Coordinates of C-alpha atoms in Angstrom, one line a residue:
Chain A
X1 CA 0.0 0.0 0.0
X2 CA 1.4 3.3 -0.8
X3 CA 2.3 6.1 1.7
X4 CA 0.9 8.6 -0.2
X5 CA -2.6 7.4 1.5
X6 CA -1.3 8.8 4.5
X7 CA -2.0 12.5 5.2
X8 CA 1.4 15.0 5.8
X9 CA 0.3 15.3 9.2
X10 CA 0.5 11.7 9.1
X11 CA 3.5 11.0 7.9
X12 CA 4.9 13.4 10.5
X13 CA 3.2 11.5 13.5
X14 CA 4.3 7.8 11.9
X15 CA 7.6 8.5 11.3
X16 CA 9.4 6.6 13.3
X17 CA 7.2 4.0 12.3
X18 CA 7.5 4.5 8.7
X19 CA 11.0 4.1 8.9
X20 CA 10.7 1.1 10.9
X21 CA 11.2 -2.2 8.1
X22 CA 9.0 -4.1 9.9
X23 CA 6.0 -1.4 9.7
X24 CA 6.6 0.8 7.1
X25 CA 3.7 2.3 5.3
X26 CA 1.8 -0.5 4.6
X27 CA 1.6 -1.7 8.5
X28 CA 0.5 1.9 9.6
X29 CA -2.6 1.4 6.9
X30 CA -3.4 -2.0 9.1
X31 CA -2.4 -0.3 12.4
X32 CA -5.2 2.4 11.1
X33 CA -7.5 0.0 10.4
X34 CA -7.9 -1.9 13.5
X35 CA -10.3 -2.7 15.6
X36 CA -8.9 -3.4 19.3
X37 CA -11.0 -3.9 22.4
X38 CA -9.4 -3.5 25.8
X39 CA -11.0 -4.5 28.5
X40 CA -10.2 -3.0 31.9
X41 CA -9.1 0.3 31.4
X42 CA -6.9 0.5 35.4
X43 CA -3.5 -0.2 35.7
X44 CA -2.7 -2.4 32.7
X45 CA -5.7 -0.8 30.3
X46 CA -3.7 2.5 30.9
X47 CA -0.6 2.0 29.5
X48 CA -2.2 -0.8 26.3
X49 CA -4.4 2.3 25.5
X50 CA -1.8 5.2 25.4
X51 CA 0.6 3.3 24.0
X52 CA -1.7 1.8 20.7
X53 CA -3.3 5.7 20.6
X54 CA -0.1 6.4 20.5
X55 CA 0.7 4.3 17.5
X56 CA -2.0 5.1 15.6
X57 CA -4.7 2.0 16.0
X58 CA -7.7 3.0 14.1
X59 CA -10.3 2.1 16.8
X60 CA -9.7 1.5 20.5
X61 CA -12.5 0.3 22.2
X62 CA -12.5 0.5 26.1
X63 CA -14.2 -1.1 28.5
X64 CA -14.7 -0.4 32.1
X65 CA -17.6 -0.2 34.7
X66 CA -15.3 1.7 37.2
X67 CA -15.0 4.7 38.5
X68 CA -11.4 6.8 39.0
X69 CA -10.6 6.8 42.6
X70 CA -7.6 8.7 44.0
X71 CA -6.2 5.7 45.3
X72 CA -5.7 4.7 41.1
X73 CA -3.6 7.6 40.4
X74 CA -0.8 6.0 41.7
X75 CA -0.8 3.4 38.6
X76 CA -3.7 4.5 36.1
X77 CA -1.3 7.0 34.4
X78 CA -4.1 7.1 31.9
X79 CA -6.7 8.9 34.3
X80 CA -6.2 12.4 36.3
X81 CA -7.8 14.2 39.3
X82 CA -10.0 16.0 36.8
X83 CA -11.7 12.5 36.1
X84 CA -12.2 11.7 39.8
X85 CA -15.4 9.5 40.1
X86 CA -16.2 9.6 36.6
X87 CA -16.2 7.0 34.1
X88 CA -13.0 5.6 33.6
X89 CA -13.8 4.9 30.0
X90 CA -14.6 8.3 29.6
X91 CA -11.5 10.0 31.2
X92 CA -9.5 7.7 29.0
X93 CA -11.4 8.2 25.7
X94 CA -10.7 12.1 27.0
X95 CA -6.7 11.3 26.9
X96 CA -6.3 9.3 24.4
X97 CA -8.0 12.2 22.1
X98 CA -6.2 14.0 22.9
X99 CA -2.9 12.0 22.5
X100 CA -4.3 10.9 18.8
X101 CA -6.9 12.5 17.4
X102 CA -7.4 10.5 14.4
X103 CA -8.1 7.4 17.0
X104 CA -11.7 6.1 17.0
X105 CA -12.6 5.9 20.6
X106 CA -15.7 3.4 21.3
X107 CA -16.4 3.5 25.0
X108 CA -18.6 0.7 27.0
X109 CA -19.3 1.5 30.3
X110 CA -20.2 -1.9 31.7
X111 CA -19.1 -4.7 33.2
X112 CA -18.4 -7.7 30.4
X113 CA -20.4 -10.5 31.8
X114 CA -21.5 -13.4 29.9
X115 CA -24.6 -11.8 28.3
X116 CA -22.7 -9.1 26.5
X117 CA -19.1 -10.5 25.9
X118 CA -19.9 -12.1 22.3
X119 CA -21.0 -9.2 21.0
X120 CA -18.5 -6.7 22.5
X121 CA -15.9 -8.6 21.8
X122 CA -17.4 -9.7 18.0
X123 CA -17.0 -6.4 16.8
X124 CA -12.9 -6.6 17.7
X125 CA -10.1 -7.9 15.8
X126 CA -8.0 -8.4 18.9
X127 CA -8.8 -8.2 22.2
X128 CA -6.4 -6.9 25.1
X129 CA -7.5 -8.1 28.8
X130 CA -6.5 -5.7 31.1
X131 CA -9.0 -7.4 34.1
X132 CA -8.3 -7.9 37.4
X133 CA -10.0 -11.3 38.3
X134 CA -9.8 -14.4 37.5
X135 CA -13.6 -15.4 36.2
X136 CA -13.0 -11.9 33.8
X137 CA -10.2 -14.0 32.6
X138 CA -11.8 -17.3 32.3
X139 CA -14.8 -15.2 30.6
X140 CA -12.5 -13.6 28.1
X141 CA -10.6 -16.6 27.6
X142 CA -13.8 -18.7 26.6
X143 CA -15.3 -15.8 24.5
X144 CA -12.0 -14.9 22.4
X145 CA -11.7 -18.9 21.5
X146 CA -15.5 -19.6 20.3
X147 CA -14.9 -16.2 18.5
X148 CA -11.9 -17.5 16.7
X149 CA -10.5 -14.1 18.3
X150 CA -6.6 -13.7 19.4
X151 CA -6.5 -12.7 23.1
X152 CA -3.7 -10.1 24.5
X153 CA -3.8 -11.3 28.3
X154 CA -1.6 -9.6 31.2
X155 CA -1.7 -9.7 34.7
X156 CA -0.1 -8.4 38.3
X157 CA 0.1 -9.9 41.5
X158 CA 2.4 -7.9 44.2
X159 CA 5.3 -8.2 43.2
X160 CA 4.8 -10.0 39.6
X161 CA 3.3 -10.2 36.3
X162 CA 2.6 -12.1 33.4
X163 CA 2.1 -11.5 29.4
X164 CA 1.0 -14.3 27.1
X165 CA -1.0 -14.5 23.4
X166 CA -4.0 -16.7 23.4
X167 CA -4.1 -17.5 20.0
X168 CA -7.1 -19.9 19.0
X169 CA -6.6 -23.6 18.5
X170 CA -3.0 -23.1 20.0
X171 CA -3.8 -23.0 23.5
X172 CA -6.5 -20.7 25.8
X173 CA -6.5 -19.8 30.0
X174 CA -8.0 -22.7 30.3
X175 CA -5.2 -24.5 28.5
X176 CA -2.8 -22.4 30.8
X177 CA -4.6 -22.9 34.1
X178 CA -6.6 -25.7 34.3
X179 CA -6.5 -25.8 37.7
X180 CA -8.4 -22.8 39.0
X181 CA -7.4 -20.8 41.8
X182 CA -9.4 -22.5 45.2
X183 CA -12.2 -20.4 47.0
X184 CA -11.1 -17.6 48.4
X185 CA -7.7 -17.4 47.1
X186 CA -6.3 -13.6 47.1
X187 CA -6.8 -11.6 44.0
X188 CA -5.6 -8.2 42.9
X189 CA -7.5 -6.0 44.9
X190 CA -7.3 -2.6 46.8
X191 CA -6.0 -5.4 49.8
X192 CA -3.5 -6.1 47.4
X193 CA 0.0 -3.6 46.8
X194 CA 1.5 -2.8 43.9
X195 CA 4.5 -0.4 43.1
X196 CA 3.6 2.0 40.6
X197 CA 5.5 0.9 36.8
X198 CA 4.8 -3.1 37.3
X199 CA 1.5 -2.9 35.8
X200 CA 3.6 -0.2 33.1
X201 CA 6.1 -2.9 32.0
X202 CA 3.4 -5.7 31.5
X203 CA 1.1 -3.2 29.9
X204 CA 3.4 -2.0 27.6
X205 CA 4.4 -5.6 26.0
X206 CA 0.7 -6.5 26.1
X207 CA 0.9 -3.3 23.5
X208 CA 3.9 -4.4 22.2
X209 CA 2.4 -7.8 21.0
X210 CA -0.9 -6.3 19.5
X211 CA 0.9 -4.2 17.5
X212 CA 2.9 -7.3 16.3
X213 CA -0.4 -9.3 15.9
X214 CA -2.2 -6.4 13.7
X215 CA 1.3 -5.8 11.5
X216 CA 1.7 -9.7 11.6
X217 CA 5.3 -8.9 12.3
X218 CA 7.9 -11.0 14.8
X219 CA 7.3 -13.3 17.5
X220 CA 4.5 -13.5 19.4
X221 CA 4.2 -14.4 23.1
X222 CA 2.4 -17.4 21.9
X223 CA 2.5 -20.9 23.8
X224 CA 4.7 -19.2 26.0
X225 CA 4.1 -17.4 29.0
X226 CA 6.4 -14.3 30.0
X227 CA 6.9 -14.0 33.8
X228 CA 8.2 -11.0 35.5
X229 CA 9.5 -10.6 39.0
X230 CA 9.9 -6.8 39.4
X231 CA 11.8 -6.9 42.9
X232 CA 14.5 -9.1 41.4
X233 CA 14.2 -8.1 38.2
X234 CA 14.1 -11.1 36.3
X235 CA 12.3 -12.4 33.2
X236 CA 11.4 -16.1 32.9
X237 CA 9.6 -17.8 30.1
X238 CA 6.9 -21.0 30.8
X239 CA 6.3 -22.7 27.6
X240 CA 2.3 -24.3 27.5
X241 CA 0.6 -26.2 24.5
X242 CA -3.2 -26.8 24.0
X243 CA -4.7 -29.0 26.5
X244 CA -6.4 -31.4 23.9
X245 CA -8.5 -31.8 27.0
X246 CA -9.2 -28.4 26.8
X247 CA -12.9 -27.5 28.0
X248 CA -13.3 -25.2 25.7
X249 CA -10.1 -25.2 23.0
X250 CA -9.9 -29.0 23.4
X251 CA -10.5 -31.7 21.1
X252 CA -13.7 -32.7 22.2
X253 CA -15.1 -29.1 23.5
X254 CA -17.8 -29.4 26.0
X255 CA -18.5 -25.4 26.6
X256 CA -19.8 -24.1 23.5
X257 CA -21.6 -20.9 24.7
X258 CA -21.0 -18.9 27.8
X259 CA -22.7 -19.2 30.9
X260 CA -23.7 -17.1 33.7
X261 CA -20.8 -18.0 35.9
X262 CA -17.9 -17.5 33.9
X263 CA -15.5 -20.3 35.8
X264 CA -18.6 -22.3 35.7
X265 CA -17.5 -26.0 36.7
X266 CA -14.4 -24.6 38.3
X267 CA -15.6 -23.1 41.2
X268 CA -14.1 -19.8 42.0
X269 CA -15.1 -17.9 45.3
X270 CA -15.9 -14.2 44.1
Chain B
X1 CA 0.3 13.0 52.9
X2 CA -2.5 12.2 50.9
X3 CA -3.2 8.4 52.3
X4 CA -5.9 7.2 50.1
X5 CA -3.8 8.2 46.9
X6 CA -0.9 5.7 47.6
X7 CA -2.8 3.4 49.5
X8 CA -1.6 0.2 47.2
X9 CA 1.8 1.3 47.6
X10 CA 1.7 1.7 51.6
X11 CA 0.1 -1.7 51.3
X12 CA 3.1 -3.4 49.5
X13 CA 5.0 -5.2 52.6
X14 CA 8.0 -4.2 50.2
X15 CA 7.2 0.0 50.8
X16 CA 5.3 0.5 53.6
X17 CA 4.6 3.9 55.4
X18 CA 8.3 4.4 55.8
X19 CA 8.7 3.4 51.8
X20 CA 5.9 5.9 50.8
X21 CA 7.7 8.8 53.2
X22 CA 10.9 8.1 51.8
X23 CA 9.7 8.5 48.0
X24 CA 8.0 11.9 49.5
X25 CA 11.3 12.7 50.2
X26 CA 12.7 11.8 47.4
X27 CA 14.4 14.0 44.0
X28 CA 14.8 12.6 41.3
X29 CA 16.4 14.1 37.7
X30 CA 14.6 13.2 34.6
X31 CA 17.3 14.0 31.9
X32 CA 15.3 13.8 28.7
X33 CA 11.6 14.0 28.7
X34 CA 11.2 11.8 25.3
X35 CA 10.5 7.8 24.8
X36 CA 12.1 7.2 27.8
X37 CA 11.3 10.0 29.9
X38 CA 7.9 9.8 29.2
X39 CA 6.9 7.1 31.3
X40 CA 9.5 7.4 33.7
X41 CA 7.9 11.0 34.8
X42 CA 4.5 9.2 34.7
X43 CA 5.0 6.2 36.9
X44 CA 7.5 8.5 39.3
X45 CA 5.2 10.7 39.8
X46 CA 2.2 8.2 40.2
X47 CA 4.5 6.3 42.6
X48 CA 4.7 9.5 44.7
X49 CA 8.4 10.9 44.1
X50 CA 8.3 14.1 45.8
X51 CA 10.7 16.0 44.0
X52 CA 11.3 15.6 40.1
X53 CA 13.6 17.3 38.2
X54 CA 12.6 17.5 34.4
X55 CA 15.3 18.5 32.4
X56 CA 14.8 18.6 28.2
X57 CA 15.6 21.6 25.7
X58 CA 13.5 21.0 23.0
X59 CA 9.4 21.8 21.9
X60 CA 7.3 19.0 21.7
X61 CA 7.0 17.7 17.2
X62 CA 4.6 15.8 15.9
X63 CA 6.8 12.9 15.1
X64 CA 7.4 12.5 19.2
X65 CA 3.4 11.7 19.8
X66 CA 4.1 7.7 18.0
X67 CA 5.4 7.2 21.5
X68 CA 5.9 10.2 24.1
X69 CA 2.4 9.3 25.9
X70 CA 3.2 12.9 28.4
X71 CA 2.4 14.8 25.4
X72 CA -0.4 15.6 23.6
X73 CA -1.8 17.4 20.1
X74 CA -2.5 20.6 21.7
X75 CA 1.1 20.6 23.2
X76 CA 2.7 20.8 19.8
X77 CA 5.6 23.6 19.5
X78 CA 5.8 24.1 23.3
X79 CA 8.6 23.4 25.5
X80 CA 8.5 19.3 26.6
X81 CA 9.4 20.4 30.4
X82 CA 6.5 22.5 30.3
X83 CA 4.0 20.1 28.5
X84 CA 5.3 18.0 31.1
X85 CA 5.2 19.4 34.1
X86 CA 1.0 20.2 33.4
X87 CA 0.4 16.6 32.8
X88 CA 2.0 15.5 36.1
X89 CA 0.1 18.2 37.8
X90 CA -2.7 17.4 36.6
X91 CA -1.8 13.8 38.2
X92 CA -0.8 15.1 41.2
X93 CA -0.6 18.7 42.1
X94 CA 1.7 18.3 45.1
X95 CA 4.3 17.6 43.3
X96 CA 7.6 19.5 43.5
X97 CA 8.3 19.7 39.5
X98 CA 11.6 21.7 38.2
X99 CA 10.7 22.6 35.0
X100 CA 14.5 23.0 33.7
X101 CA 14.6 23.4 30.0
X102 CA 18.3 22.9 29.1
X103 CA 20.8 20.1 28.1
X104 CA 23.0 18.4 30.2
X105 CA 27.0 18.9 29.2
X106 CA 29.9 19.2 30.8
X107 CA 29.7 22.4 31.9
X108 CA 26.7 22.3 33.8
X109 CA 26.4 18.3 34.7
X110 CA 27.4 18.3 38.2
X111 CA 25.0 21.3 38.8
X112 CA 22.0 18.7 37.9
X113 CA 23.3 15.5 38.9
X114 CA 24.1 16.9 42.6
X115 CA 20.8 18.3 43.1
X116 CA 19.1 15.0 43.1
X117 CA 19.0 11.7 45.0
X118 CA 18.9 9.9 41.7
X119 CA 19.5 10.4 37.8
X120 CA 17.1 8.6 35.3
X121 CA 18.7 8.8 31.6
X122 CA 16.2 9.2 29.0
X123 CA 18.3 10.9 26.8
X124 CA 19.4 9.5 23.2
X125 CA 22.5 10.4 22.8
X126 CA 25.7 8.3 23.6
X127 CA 27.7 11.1 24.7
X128 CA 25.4 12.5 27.2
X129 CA 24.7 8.6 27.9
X130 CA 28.6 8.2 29.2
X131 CA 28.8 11.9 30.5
X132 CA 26.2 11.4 33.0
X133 CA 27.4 8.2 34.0
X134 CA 30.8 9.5 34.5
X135 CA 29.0 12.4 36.8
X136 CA 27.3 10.1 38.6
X137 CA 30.2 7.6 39.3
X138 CA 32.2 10.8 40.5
X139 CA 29.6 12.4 42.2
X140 CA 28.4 9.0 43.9
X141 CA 24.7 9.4 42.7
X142 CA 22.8 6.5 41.2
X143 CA 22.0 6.2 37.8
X144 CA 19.6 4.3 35.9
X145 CA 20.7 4.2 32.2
X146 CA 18.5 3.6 29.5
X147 CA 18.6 3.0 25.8
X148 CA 15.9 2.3 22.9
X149 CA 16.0 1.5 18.9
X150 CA 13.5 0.1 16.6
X151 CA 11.7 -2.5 19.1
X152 CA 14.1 -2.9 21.9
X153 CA 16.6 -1.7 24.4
X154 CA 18.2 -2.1 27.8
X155 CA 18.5 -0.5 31.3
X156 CA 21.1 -0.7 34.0
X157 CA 21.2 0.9 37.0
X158 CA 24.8 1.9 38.4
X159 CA 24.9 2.4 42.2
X160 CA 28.0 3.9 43.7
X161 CA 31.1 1.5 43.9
X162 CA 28.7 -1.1 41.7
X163 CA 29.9 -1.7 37.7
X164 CA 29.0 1.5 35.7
X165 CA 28.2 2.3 32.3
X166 CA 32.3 2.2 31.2
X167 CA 32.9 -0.8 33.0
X168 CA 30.7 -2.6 30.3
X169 CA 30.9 -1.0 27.6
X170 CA 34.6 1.5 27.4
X171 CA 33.2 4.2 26.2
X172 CA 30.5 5.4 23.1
X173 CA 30.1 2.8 20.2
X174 CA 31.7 4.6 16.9
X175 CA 29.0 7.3 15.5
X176 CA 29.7 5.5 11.8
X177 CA 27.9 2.3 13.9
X178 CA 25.3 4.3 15.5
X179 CA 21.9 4.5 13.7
X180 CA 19.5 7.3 15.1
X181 CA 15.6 6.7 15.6
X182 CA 15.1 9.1 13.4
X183 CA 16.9 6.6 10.7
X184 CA 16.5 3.4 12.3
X185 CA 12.4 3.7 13.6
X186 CA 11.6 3.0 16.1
X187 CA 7.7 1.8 18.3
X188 CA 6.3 3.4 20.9
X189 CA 5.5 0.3 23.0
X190 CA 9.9 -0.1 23.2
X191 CA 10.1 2.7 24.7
X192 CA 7.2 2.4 27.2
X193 CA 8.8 -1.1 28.4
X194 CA 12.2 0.2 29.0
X195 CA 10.8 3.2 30.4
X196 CA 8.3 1.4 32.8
X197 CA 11.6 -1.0 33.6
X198 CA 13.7 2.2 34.4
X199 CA 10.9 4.0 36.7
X200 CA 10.6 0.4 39.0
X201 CA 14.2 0.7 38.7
X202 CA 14.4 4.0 40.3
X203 CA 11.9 3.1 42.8
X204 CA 13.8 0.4 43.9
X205 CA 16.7 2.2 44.6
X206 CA 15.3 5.0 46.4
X207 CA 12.7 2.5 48.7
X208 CA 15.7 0.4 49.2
X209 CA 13.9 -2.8 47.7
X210 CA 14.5 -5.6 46.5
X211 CA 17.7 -6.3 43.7
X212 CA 17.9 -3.7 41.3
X213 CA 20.0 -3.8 38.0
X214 CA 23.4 -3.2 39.5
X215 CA 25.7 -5.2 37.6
X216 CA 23.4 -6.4 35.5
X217 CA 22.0 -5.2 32.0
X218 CA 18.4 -6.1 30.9
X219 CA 18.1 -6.1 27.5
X220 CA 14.7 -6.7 25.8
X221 CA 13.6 -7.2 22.0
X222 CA 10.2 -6.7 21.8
X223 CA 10.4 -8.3 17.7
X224 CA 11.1 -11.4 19.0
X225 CA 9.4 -11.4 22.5
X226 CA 12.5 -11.8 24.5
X227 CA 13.6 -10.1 27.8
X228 CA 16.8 -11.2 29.2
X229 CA 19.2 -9.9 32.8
X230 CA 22.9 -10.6 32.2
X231 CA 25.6 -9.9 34.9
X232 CA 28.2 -7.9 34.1
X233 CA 31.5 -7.4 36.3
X234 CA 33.4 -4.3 37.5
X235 CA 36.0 -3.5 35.2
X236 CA 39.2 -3.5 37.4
X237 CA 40.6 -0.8 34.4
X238 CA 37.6 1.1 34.2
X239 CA 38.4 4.7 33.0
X240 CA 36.0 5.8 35.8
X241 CA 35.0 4.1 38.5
X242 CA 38.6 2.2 39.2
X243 CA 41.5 3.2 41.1
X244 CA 43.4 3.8 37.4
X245 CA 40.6 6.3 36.6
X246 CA 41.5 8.6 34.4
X247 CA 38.0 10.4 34.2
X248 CA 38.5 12.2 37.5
X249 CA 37.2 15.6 37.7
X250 CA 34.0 17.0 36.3
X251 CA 35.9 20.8 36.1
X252 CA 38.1 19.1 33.8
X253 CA 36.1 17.1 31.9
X254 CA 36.7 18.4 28.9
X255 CA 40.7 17.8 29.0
X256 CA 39.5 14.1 30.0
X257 CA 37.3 13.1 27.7
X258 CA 36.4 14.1 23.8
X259 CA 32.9 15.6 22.5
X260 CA 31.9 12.0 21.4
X261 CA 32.6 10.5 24.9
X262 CA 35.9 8.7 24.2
X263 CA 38.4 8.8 27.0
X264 CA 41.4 11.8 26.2
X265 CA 44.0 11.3 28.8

């Protein structure tokens, strides 16, 4: 695709992507043209949506049901004291805006539950899951797979995080943790700490690998699982296959729709 | 303080009350409020530095908003220290915020790296790279370096009497090997990841937590999904931090060592 489709104004913003071999002209068009929900827009949505603003994806949808509280200022570098207890969605749309103005914003201020996942998510090429809990996992998991949609998960817990690529029919959540955590286990949580950049470095390689997805450029974080220990400082990688067992991705599925309790069977303690 | 606003941090058996006072009390010097420096102010600042020093020369261009997330289309042609001391303000109005728009050489180095408790390099050049480090060996400041092309990079921090920046590499790579961003390209998301890995960096160091990156370099390349830590030793020759120094005196840094970083004497 030529870069002549671009505008001046543009080419000025994208060049350091233009210039890039692995983008170039014709991956800005398909960076332009996206379609990427994130869901969660706190600590890890924040830094996801700045960052593909930033590189120009076409539509950013965001999804929250929160509110900004003070206490997410000390992460949420996406929100400010003038959004305090307003939509998060809405104070992010608000930044990012401003950031990219040629960015499509689509805001859904709502918790994704299993009544409105397949069609929020249906309307996305990839989706980024920037959730704090394990059944919004599980839920985003099941509904990315029996959409045939790739899946951009992260996640923090103290002092650690994670970044993997669901891709479908190479492995799901469900492939990665069959197992689900037992009632009443801790999650992320305002009981829970957390210093202030972990959430940035996961966030921004969740960004990193849709960009890569979109452009269909490098290697993706797929059937591997990056784990990071931000007090030592140390990267680790966990390689994981399909589970032919899989519940859902497996070879003989048994979930075919979502239910009402997304770690149905599973039984997590919310 | 403001308790509610840092209440995950307090939480964190790692920071605690005393952790959150001590980043009150902290100062830290952002040299270079681009790629790098973008999130670094934004996560510092979140995180509840007290003090930041934000230290740039040039306007905010069009070309910088692919990946300098403190900046925004109405900030265009304006000074970046000044774009972005309203969008930490706007974060946190208690901040302390020196809006300081100049460049770090020689000649005014030590007047910038001894004001603060801690240097963050977010600049892009190798020269400023290595004369920073050499002020912060002699001045006995912590540094945390940073560097970034097309889709990766790598941080280090150098504590005082820990490996430095010359210990591992000698001195600036030759400019005929050196390929600007401009040139090269290069994605935002690289720069938010070794930016986010420089600010927990920083934090570390001034809460006193956990193992930061002295001695070590982590180098990440986002192309190929791969992150990596690699220990590096002191260099018993090192040009600066070694008892054979010859970089020994920031007044006469200029007789010591050339424009392009490379050791004179």
């Amino acid at each position: 695709m030529a870069g002549s489709s671009l505008t001046s104004e543009q080419r000025q913003r994208y060049a350091r992507h233009l210039a890039l071999t692995e983008i170039g002209p014709a991956g800005q068009q398909r960076l332009m043209r996206a379609r990427v929900l994130v869901v969660g827009v706190g600590a890890l949505g924040s830094p996801v949506a700045l960052y593909l603003a930033a590189a120009g994806v076409g539509t950013l949808g965001l999804a929250d049901h929160d509110r900004v509280r003070l206490s997410n200022l000390q992460r949420q570098v996406i929100h400010s004291m003038e959004g305090l207890d307003q939509s998060k969605v809405d104070g992010a749309a608000r930044t990012v805006s401003a950031l990219n103005p040629d960015v499509t914003v689509e805001t859904f201020a709502e918790t994704v539950n299993a009544h409105n996942a397949m069609e929020l998510l249906g309307a996305f090429d990839v989706i980024v899951d920037g959730t704090d809990s394990f059944a919004a996992r599980y839920l985003l998991s099941d509904a990315a797979y029996l959409l045939r949609k790739p899946l951009v998960h992260g996640s923090i817990f103290r002092i650690e995080g994670q970044v993997t690529v669901f891709i479908p029919g190479r492995g799901c959540y469900r492939c990665l943790y069959p197992e689900p955590p037992p009632p009443g286990a801790i999650e992320e949580s305002e009981q829970v700490g957390v210093l202030a950049a972990l959430p940035g470095i996961v966030g921004t390689i969740q960004a990193a690998e849709t960009i890569k997805l979109i452009t269909g450029v490098g290697d993706g974080l797929v059937n591997r699982v990056l784990l990071h220990d931000t007090m030592a400082m140390t990267f680790h990688e966990v390689r994981y296959r399909r589970n032919r067992a899989c519940p859902v991705c497996g070879d003989r599925p048994t979930v075919h729709q979502l239910a009402d309790d997304a770690v149905r069977g599973v039984g997590v303690a919310r | 303080m403001n308790d509610a606003r840092h209440h995950r941090q307090r939480i964190l058996a790692e920071v605690g009350e005393a952790g959150q006072q001590r980043l009150e009390r902290a100062s830290v010097a952002i040299v270079g409020l681009g790629g790098l420096g973008s999130p670094v102010a934004l996560y510092l600042a979140a995180a509840g530095v007290g003090r930041l020093g934000l230290i740039d020369d040039q306007p905010v261009e069009r070309s910088n908003l692919n990946r300098q997330i403190l900046f925004e289309e109405g900030d265009l042609g304006h000074p970046k220290v000044d774009a972005a001391a309203r969008r930490l303000r706007a974060l946190d109005s208690s901040l302390r915020l020196d809006a300081r728009q100049e460049n770090v050489r020689a000649s005014n180095v030590e007047a910038v790296v001894a004001e603060y408790d801690l240097v963050v390099d977010g600049t892009d050049s190798f020269e400023t790279k290595f004369l920073l480090n050499d002020a912060a060996v002699l001045l006995h400041k912590p540094l945390v370096h940073g560097a970034v092309l097309q889709w990766g990079g790598q941080v280090t921090t150098v504590l005082p009497d820990e490996p430095c920046l010359r210990c591992l590499f000698g001195g600036p790579p030759d400019p005929d090997d050196i390929q600007t961003c401009e040139e090269a390209g290069i994605i935002g998301s690289a720069t938010g990841v070794i930016g986010s890995v420089m600010a927990e960096e920083a934090l570390k160091v001034l809460l006193k937590a956990g193992t930061p990156l002295s001695g070590r370099i982590f180098q990440h390349d986002g192309l190929a999904g791969e992150s990596r830590v690699t220990s590096f030793p002191r260099d018993p020759d090192c040009p600066v931090c070694s008892p054979r120094a010859l970089i020994t005196d920031l007044a006469r840094y200029e007789e010591q060592v050339s424009p392009r970083g490379q050791v004179l004497v």
